[in-house]
Coordinates of C-alpha atoms in Angstrom, one line a residue:
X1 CA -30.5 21.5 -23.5
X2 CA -30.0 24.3 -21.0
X3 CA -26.8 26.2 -22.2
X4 CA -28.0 29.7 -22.6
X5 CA -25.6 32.7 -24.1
X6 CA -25.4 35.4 -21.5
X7 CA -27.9 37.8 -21.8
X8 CA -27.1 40.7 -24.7
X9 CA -25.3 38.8 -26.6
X10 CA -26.8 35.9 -27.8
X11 CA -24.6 32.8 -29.3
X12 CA -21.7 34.9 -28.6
X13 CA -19.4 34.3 -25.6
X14 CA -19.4 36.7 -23.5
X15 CA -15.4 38.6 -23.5
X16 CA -13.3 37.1 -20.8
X17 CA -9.8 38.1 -19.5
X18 CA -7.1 35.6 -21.0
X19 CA -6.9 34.3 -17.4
X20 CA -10.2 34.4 -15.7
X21 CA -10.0 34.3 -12.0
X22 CA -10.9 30.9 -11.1
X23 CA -12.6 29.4 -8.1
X24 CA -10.3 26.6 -6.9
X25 CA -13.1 24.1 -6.8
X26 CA -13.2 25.0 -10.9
X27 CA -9.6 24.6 -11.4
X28 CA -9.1 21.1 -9.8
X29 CA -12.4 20.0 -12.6
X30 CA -10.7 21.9 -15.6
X31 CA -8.5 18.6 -16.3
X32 CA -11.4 16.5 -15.9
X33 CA -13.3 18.2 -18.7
X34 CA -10.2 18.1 -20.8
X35 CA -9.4 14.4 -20.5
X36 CA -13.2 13.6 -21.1
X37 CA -13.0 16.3 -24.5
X38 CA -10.2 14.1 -25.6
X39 CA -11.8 10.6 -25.6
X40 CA -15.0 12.4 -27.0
X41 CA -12.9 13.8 -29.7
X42 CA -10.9 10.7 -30.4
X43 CA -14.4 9.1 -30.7
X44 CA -15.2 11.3 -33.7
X45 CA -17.3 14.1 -31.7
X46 CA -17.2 17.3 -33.1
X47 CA -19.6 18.8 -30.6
X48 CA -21.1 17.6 -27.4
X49 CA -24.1 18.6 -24.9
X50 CA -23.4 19.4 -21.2
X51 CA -25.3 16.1 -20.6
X52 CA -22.6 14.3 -22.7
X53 CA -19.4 15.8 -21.3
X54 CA -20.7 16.3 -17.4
X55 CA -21.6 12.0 -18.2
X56 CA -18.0 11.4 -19.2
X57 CA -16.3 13.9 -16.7
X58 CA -18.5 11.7 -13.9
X59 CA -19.6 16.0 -12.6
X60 CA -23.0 17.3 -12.8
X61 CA -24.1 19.1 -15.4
X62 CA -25.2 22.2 -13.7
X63 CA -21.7 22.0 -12.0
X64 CA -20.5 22.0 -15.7
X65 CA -21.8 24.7 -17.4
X66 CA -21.6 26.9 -14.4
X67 CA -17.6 26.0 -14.4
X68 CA -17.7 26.6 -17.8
X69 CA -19.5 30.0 -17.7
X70 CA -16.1 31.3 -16.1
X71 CA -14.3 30.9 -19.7
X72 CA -17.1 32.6 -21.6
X73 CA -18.2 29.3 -23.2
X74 CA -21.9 28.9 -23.0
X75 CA -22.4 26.4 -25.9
X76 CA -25.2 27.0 -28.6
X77 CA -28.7 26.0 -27.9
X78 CA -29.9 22.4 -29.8
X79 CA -25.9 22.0 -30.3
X80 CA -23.9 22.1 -27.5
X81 CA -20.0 22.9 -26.8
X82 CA -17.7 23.0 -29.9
X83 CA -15.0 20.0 -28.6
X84 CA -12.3 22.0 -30.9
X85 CA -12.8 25.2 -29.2
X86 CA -13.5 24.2 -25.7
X87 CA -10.1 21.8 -25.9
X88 CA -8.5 24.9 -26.7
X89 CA -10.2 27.4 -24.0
X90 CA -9.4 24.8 -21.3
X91 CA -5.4 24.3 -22.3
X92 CA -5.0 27.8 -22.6
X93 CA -6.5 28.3 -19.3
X94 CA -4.5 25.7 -17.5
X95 CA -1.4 27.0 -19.6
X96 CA -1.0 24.1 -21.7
X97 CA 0.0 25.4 -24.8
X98 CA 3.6 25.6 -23.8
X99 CA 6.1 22.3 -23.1
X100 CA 6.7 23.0 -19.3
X101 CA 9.9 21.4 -18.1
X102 CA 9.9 19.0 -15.2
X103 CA 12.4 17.5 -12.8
X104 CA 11.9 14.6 -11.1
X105 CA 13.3 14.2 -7.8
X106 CA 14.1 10.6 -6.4
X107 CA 14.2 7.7 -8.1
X108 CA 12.7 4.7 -6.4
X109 CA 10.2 2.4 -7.5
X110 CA 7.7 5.0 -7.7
X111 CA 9.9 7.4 -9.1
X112 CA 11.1 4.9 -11.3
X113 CA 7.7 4.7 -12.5
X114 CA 6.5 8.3 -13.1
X115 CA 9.6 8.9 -15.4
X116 CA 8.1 6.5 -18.0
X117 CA 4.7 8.2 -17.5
X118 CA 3.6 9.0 -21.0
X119 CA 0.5 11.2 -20.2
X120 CA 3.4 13.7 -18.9
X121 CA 4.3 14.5 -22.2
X122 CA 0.9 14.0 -24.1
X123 CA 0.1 17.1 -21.6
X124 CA 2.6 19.5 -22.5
X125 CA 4.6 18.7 -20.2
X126 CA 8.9 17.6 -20.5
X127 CA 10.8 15.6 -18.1
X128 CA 14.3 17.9 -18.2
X129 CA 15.7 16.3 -15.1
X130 CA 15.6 12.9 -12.8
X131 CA 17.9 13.4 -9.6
X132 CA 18.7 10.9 -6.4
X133 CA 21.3 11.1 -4.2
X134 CA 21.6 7.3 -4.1
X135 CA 25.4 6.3 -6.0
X136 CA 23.8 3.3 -6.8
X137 CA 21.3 5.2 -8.8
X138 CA 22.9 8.3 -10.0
X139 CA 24.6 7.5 -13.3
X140 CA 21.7 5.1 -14.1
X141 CA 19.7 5.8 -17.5
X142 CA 16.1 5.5 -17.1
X143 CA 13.5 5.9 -19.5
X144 CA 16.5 8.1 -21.7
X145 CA 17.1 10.2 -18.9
X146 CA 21.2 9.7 -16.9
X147 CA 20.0 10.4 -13.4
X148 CA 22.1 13.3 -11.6
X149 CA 22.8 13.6 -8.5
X150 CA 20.6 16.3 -6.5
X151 CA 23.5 18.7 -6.1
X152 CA 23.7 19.1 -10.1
X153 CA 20.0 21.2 -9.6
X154 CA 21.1 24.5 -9.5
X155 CA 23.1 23.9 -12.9
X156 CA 20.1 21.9 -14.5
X157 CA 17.9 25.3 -13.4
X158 CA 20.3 27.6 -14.8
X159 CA 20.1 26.1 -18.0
X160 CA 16.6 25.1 -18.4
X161 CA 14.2 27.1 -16.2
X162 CA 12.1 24.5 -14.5
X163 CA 8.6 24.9 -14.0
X164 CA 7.6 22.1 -11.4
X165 CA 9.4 20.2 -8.9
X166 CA 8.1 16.3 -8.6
X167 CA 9.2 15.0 -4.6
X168 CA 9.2 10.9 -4.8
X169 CA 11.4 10.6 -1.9
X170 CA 10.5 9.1 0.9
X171 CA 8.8 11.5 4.3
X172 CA 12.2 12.1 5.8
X173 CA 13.9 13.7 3.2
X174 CA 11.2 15.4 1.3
X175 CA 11.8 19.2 3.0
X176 CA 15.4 19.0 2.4
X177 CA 14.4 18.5 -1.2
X178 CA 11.8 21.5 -1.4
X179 CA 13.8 23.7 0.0
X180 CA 16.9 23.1 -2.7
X181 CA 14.1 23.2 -5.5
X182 CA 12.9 26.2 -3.9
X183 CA 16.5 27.9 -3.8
X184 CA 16.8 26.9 -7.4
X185 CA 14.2 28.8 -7.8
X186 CA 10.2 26.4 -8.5
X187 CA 7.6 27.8 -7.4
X188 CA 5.5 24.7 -8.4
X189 CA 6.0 21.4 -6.4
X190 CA 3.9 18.1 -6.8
X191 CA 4.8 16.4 -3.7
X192 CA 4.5 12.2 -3.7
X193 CA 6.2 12.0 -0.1
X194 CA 3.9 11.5 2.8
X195 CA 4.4 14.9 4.8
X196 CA 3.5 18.2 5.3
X197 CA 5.8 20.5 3.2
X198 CA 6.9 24.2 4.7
X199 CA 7.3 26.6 1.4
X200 CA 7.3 30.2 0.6
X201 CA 4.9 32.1 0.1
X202 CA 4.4 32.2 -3.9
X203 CA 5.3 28.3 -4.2
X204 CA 2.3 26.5 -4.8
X205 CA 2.4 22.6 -3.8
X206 CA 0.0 19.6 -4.9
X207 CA 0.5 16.4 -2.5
X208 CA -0.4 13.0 -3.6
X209 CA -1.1 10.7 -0.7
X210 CA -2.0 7.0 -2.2
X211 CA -2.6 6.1 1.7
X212 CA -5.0 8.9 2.4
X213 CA -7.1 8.0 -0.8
X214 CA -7.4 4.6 0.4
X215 CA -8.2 5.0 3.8
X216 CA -10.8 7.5 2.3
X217 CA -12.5 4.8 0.7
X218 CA -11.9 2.5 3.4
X219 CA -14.5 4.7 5.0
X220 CA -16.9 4.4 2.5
X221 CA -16.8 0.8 2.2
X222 CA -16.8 0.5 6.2
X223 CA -19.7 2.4 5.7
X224 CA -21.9 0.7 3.3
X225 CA -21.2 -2.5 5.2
X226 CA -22.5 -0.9 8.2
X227 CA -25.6 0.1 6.7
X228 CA -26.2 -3.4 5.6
X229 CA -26.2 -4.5 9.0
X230 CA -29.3 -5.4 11.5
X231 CA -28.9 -2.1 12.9
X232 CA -27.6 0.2 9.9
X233 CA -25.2 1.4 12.2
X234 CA -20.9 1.2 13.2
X235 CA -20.2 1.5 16.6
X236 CA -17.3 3.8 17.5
X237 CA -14.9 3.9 20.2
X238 CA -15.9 5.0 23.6
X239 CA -19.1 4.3 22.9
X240 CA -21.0 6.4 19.7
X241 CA -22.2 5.0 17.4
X242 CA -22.9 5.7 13.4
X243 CA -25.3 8.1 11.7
X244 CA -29.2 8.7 13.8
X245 CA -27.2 7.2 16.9
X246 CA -27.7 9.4 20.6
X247 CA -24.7 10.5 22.6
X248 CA -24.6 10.0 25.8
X249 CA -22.7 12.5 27.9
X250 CA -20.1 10.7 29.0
X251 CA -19.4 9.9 25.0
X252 CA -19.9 13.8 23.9
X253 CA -17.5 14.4 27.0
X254 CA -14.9 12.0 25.9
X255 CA -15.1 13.4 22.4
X256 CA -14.5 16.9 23.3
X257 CA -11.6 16.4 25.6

């Protein structure tokens, strides 16, 4: 096994501020880990080697333990990472040890369907609020929650501070949304709708774009098709073609312009 304690202080991590500066690339793995320290320690692991827990985060284990460096936990040599601890290391990190409350904004069918998302609340995190402006909606109990109509926010913030902001509206209506959880004062927006939010500086949005993911892996399956082809190659319009192909000049021409 390669986890080594840093040099001068060996099987001891090394000090680290309560919340280590991250690179973002770090951050976005950080739940990974943690779901894959769960189902190991559900499975009855007390302790588990980088191999073992880059295998079931799907990451490298290089990538691992140099992500995991940057919360002072090295693991111990012949051993590996204490589950226990590192579970704890990563939730404090991420600021999962307290219930963060969470309103829900817009309640169509995929609304309807992230307020009875139980892995919210196995996370730490509470569902304080659902809203739609929709009368047909608003009154409605879903999942134990009455929905509210949007203009009760303010009133819902002043009496439980809310931590993020979750936009299922649909594109057109999304900003107007922002904005209001914005004025009510959430600096932390996970945005569903399929658009480009403008926010302060200080409010930190996550979008979710089921159509982007897809047409990402449209692209790899168009691509694997095209390498089983005669050829290996996809032509492209105007002329190029796929990977090892030559431009003409026409073709670079018509790209650039």
């Amino acid at each position: 096994m390669s986890q080594h304690p840093p040099p001068g202080a060996p099987g001891h991590p090394a000090p680290v501020p309560a919340l280590p500066d991250l690179p973002e690339a770090t951050v976005a793995r950080l739940p990974e880990y943690l779901r894959a320290l769960h189902n190991l320690a559900e499975a009855g692991h007390e302790t588990a080697s980088s191999e073992e827990l880059a295998a079931a985060a799907g990451v490298n284990s290089a990538k691992l333990r140099k992500d995991l460096s940057h919360l002072g936990s090295y693991g111990t040599r012949g051993v590996g990472y204490d589950v226990t601890l590192l579970v704890d290391q990563i939730e404090n990190v991420l600021g999962l040890t307290q219930r963060r409350s969470v309103v829900l904004v817009g309640l169509g069918n995929l609304g309807h369907a992230l307020a009875g998302y139980a892995g919210f609340a196995s996370r730490g995190f509470r569902i304080a609020a659902l809203f739609d402006v929709d009368p047909d909606l608003v009154g409605q109990r879903i999942h134990g929650l009455v929905v509210r109509h949007l203009d009760e926010l303010p009133q819902v913030a002043a009496e439980d501070p809310i931590a993020i902001g979750v936009i299922s509206t649909p594109a057109e209506g999304a900003q107007s949304v922002a904005d209001r959880l914005v004025a009510a004062g959430v600096t932390g927006i996970l945005n569903f709708a399929p658009c480009v939010l403008n926010v302060p500086g200080g409010v930190d949005v996550r979008k979710v774009d089921l159509a982007i993911e897809l047409q990402i892996l449209s692209f790899h399956q168009h691509r694997k098709s095209s390498a089983a082809g005669p050829a290996g190659l996809t032509a492209l319009p105007g002329g190029l073609t796929g990977p090892g192909a030559h431009h003409s000049t026409d073709a670079a021409e018509a790209v650039g312009s």
